[in-house]
Amino acid sequence: MIRTPVIIPLIIILLSSSLFIGSAAADQVNLSGIDLLGNVSSSLSDTLEAVDSNISETAGVFSGESLKTASAEKIVSKNRMNIPGWAGVVLVAGNTTLSALNESYFNPEQISAITSDPSVLNVITVLKPRTGNATPRKDGDHMILVIRPAVVDDQNGAAIAVLLTSPFCDAVIGPLVNGTDAIAMVMQPDGKILYVSDSSEEDKIPPDNYLTEYPTFRDVKNAMMKEKEGSISYELWRPDPTEPKGREAYWNTINLNGAEWRVLIAQAIR
């Protein structure tokens, strides 16, 4: 994990995985499921660490400011985070909250929910970095908080990067799986799905009371909740004629400041 502030331009990391999309996509087609999983999980982990590094830098700038002179816009302007899914930054110390969020995503009530999130309160109390669990949004997406502690005017506080999981994961993972016969999924250990490159996969599950001879996508989720890494073959429930009859799935786990994300690649079986 990142332990000292390092400014990493996130746009460079994203471009490194998407500059030559045509040739890169062609390379991914021929990869084994395990190799493709390695590429996807590494790219996602690297980008999350870059977000953490950037919010650590923001926390350092915030710590050096007085609450009387600090402004979210000024602090954030010193450390831009150019990445899809980044919805902005919230800074909190004592009774003061400064926010630089995309107003099309958040209203004042939601900002209050961010500052009172258990993971934020934990960081302010123990002054250790933390990444919170996903919080569902009304639009169907999830919000992730990447939090770094800050001490401002002798008050414990925090700098919080707000990510929206679908555009964030799609920007990082999409270029690696687009054009292949594989799907990608990101899930919390509690079974909450944060991203699926093909959302129709979640519909290929039989009713709860229906017994199947072979594992289905539901069994994949259950296995991922129990194990940090593994593999399993599963059938699609009543696939369309153009869809594969099943998939070979591989998954592993990445982590950032106490949070774990399961990352899955599932290639078509025809």
Coordinates of C-alpha atoms in Angstrom, one line a residue:
M1 CA 0.0 0.0 0.0
I2 CA 1.0 3.6 -0.5
R3 CA 2.6 4.9 2.7
T4 CA 4.0 8.3 1.7
P5 CA 2.3 10.9 -0.5
V6 CA 3.3 10.5 -4.1
I7 CA 1.6 12.6 -6.9
I8 CA 0.7 10.2 -9.7
P9 CA -1.2 11.7 -12.7
L10 CA -4.1 9.3 -12.9
I11 CA -4.8 10.2 -16.6
I12 CA -1.3 8.6 -17.4
I13 CA -2.3 5.3 -15.8
L14 CA -5.6 5.2 -17.7
L15 CA -3.9 6.1 -21.0
S16 CA -1.3 3.4 -20.5
S17 CA -4.1 0.8 -20.7
S18 CA -6.0 2.4 -23.5
L19 CA -3.6 4.3 -25.8
F20 CA -3.4 1.5 -28.4
I21 CA -6.8 0.0 -27.8
G22 CA -6.9 -1.9 -31.1
S23 CA -3.7 -3.8 -30.6
A24 CA -4.2 -4.2 -26.9
A25 CA -7.7 -5.7 -27.3
A26 CA -6.3 -8.1 -29.9
D27 CA -3.7 -9.2 -27.3
Q28 CA -6.3 -9.7 -24.6
V29 CA -8.3 -12.1 -26.9
N30 CA -5.5 -14.7 -26.9
L31 CA -4.9 -14.5 -23.2
S32 CA -5.8 -17.3 -20.8
G33 CA -8.4 -16.5 -18.2
I34 CA -5.7 -16.5 -15.5
D35 CA -3.5 -14.1 -17.4
L36 CA -6.4 -11.8 -18.3
L37 CA -7.4 -11.8 -14.6
G38 CA -3.9 -10.8 -13.7
N39 CA -4.0 -7.8 -16.1
V40 CA -7.4 -6.7 -14.9
S41 CA -6.7 -7.0 -11.2
S42 CA -3.3 -5.3 -11.5
S43 CA -4.7 -2.4 -13.5
L44 CA -7.6 -1.9 -11.0
S45 CA -5.2 -2.2 -8.0
D46 CA -2.7 0.3 -9.5
T47 CA -5.4 2.8 -10.2
L48 CA -6.9 2.6 -6.7
E49 CA -3.5 3.1 -5.2
A50 CA -3.1 6.2 -7.4
V51 CA -6.4 7.5 -6.1
D52 CA -5.1 6.9 -2.6
S53 CA -1.8 8.6 -3.3
N54 CA -3.6 11.6 -4.7
I55 CA -6.0 12.0 -1.8
S56 CA -3.0 11.5 0.6
E57 CA -1.4 14.5 -1.1
T58 CA -4.7 16.5 -0.8
A59 CA -4.8 15.6 2.9
G60 CA -1.3 16.9 3.3
V61 CA -2.2 20.2 1.7
F62 CA -5.4 20.4 3.8
S63 CA -3.4 19.8 7.0
G64 CA -1.1 22.7 6.1
E65 CA -4.1 25.1 5.8
S66 CA -6.0 27.1 8.4
L67 CA -9.7 26.5 8.3
K68 CA -10.1 30.3 8.1
T69 CA -8.3 30.4 4.8
A70 CA -8.9 26.9 3.3
S71 CA -11.2 26.3 0.4
A72 CA -11.9 23.0 -1.2
E73 CA -11.5 24.4 -4.7
K74 CA -8.1 25.9 -3.9
I75 CA -6.9 22.7 -2.3
V76 CA -8.2 20.4 -5.0
S77 CA -6.8 22.7 -7.7
K78 CA -3.3 21.8 -6.4
N79 CA -3.9 18.1 -7.0
R80 CA -6.3 17.3 -9.8
M81 CA -7.6 13.8 -10.1
N82 CA -8.5 13.3 -13.7
I83 CA -10.3 10.0 -13.8
P84 CA -13.7 8.8 -14.9
G85 CA -15.9 8.0 -11.9
W86 CA -14.1 10.5 -9.7
A87 CA -17.0 12.7 -8.3
G88 CA -14.8 15.0 -6.3
V89 CA -13.4 15.6 -2.8
V90 CA -14.9 16.3 0.6
L91 CA -12.7 17.8 3.4
V92 CA -13.9 17.7 7.0
A93 CA -12.3 18.9 10.2
G94 CA -14.2 19.6 13.4
N95 CA -17.5 21.3 12.5
T96 CA -16.2 22.5 9.2
T97 CA -17.0 20.7 5.9
L98 CA -15.6 21.8 2.6
S99 CA -16.7 20.1 -0.6
A100 CA -15.8 20.2 -4.2
L101 CA -18.2 17.7 -5.7
N102 CA -20.0 17.4 -9.0
E103 CA -23.4 18.9 -8.2
S104 CA -25.1 16.7 -10.8
Y105 CA -24.1 13.7 -8.7
F106 CA -24.6 15.0 -5.1
N107 CA -26.9 17.3 -3.1
P108 CA -26.2 18.8 0.4
E109 CA -28.1 15.9 2.0
Q110 CA -25.7 13.4 0.4
I111 CA -22.7 15.3 1.4
S112 CA -23.9 15.0 5.0
A113 CA -24.1 11.3 4.5
I114 CA -20.5 11.2 3.3
T115 CA -19.1 13.1 6.3
S116 CA -21.1 10.9 8.8
D117 CA -20.1 7.6 7.0
P118 CA -18.7 5.1 9.6
S119 CA -15.5 4.8 7.7
V120 CA -14.9 8.6 7.7
L121 CA -15.7 8.8 11.4
N122 CA -13.2 5.9 12.0
V123 CA -10.4 7.7 10.1
I124 CA -11.0 11.0 12.1
T125 CA -10.9 9.0 15.4
V126 CA -7.8 6.8 14.8
L127 CA -6.0 8.9 12.1
K128 CA -5.3 6.0 9.9
P129 CA -6.3 5.7 6.2
R130 CA -9.3 3.7 5.2
T131 CA -11.4 2.7 2.2
G132 CA -15.1 2.4 3.0
N133 CA -17.6 -0.2 1.9
A134 CA -19.7 0.6 -1.1
T135 CA -22.9 2.7 -0.6
P136 CA -25.7 2.1 -3.1
R137 CA -27.1 5.2 -4.9
K138 CA -30.5 5.8 -6.3
D139 CA -29.2 5.6 -9.9
G140 CA -28.1 2.0 -9.3
D141 CA -24.5 2.8 -9.0
H142 CA -22.4 2.6 -5.8
M143 CA -20.2 5.1 -4.1
I144 CA -16.8 4.3 -2.7
L145 CA -14.9 6.6 -0.2
V146 CA -11.1 6.6 -0.2
I147 CA -10.2 8.5 3.0
R148 CA -6.9 9.9 4.4
P149 CA -6.6 11.6 7.8
A150 CA -5.7 15.2 8.2
V151 CA -5.1 17.4 11.3
V152 CA -6.2 21.0 10.7
D153 CA -5.9 23.7 13.4
D154 CA -5.3 21.0 16.0
Q155 CA -8.6 19.2 15.0
N156 CA -8.7 15.7 13.6
G157 CA -10.1 15.7 10.1
A158 CA -10.1 13.8 6.8
A159 CA -9.8 14.2 3.1
I160 CA -12.2 12.0 1.2
A161 CA -12.1 11.0 -2.5
V162 CA -15.5 10.0 -3.8
L163 CA -15.7 7.4 -6.5
L164 CA -18.6 6.1 -8.5
T165 CA -17.9 2.4 -9.1
S166 CA -19.5 1.8 -12.6
P167 CA -17.7 4.6 -14.6
F168 CA -14.5 4.1 -12.6
C169 CA -14.3 0.3 -13.1
D170 CA -15.5 0.6 -16.7
A171 CA -12.7 3.1 -17.5
V172 CA -10.0 0.8 -16.0
I173 CA -11.4 -2.6 -16.9
G174 CA -13.3 -2.0 -20.1
P175 CA -10.3 -1.6 -22.5
L176 CA -9.0 -4.9 -21.2
V177 CA -12.1 -7.0 -21.8
N178 CA -13.9 -5.3 -24.7
G179 CA -13.6 -7.4 -27.8
T180 CA -13.0 -10.6 -25.9
D181 CA -15.4 -13.4 -25.0
A182 CA -14.9 -12.7 -21.3
I183 CA -16.9 -10.7 -18.8
A184 CA -15.4 -9.0 -15.7
M185 CA -16.9 -8.4 -12.3
V186 CA -15.9 -6.6 -9.2
M187 CA -17.6 -7.6 -5.9
Q188 CA -17.3 -7.0 -2.2
P189 CA -16.7 -10.1 0.0
D190 CA -20.3 -9.6 1.3
G191 CA -21.6 -10.4 -2.2
K192 CA -22.5 -6.8 -3.2
I193 CA -21.7 -6.5 -6.9
L194 CA -20.0 -3.2 -7.7
Y195 CA -19.5 -3.7 -11.5
V196 CA -20.2 -6.2 -14.2
S197 CA -19.0 -5.6 -17.7
D198 CA -22.1 -7.3 -19.1
S199 CA -25.1 -6.7 -16.8
S200 CA -27.2 -9.4 -18.5
E201 CA -25.0 -12.0 -16.8
E202 CA -26.8 -11.4 -13.6
D203 CA -30.1 -12.4 -15.3
K204 CA -28.9 -15.8 -16.2
I205 CA -29.7 -17.3 -12.7
P206 CA -32.4 -19.8 -12.1
P207 CA -35.1 -19.3 -9.4
D208 CA -34.0 -19.9 -5.8
N209 CA -36.1 -23.1 -5.5
Y210 CA -34.8 -24.6 -8.8
L211 CA -32.1 -27.2 -8.5
T212 CA -29.5 -27.4 -11.3
E213 CA -27.1 -30.2 -12.2
Y214 CA -24.2 -27.7 -12.8
P215 CA -23.1 -24.5 -11.0
T216 CA -24.7 -21.2 -12.0
F217 CA -23.7 -17.6 -11.6
R218 CA -25.2 -17.7 -8.2
D219 CA -22.8 -20.4 -7.1
V220 CA -19.9 -18.3 -8.4
K221 CA -21.0 -15.4 -6.2
N222 CA -21.3 -17.8 -3.2
A223 CA -17.8 -19.2 -3.8
M224 CA -16.3 -15.8 -4.1
M225 CA -17.8 -14.7 -0.8
K226 CA -16.1 -17.7 0.9
E227 CA -12.7 -17.7 -0.9
K228 CA -10.3 -14.9 -1.8
E229 CA -9.3 -16.7 -5.0
G230 CA -10.3 -19.6 -7.0
S231 CA -11.9 -20.9 -10.2
I232 CA -15.2 -22.5 -11.2
S233 CA -17.1 -23.5 -14.4
Y234 CA -20.7 -22.5 -14.5
E235 CA -23.7 -22.7 -16.9
L236 CA -25.8 -19.8 -18.0
W237 CA -29.5 -20.2 -17.2
R238 CA -31.4 -20.4 -20.5
P239 CA -28.9 -18.6 -22.6
D240 CA -29.9 -17.0 -25.9
P241 CA -28.7 -18.9 -29.1
T242 CA -25.9 -16.4 -29.6
E243 CA -24.6 -16.7 -26.0
P244 CA -22.2 -19.2 -24.7
K245 CA -23.6 -22.2 -22.8
G246 CA -21.4 -21.4 -19.8
R247 CA -18.2 -19.8 -18.6
E248 CA -14.9 -20.7 -16.9
A249 CA -14.4 -18.2 -14.1
Y250 CA -11.3 -17.1 -12.2
W251 CA -11.1 -14.6 -9.4
N252 CA -8.7 -13.1 -7.0
T253 CA -8.7 -10.3 -4.4
I254 CA -7.2 -6.8 -4.3
N255 CA -7.2 -4.5 -1.2
L256 CA -6.7 -0.9 -0.3
N257 CA -6.6 0.4 3.3
G258 CA -8.7 -2.3 4.8
A259 CA -11.2 -2.8 2.0
E260 CA -11.2 -5.9 -0.2
W261 CA -12.6 -6.3 -3.7
R262 CA -13.0 -9.6 -5.4
V263 CA -12.1 -9.4 -9.1
L264 CA -13.4 -12.0 -11.6
I265 CA -12.8 -12.9 -15.2
A266 CA -15.2 -15.4 -16.8
Q267 CA -14.4 -16.7 -20.3
A268 CA -17.0 -18.3 -22.6
I269 CA -17.4 -22.0 -23.0
R270 CA -19.1 -22.9 -26.3

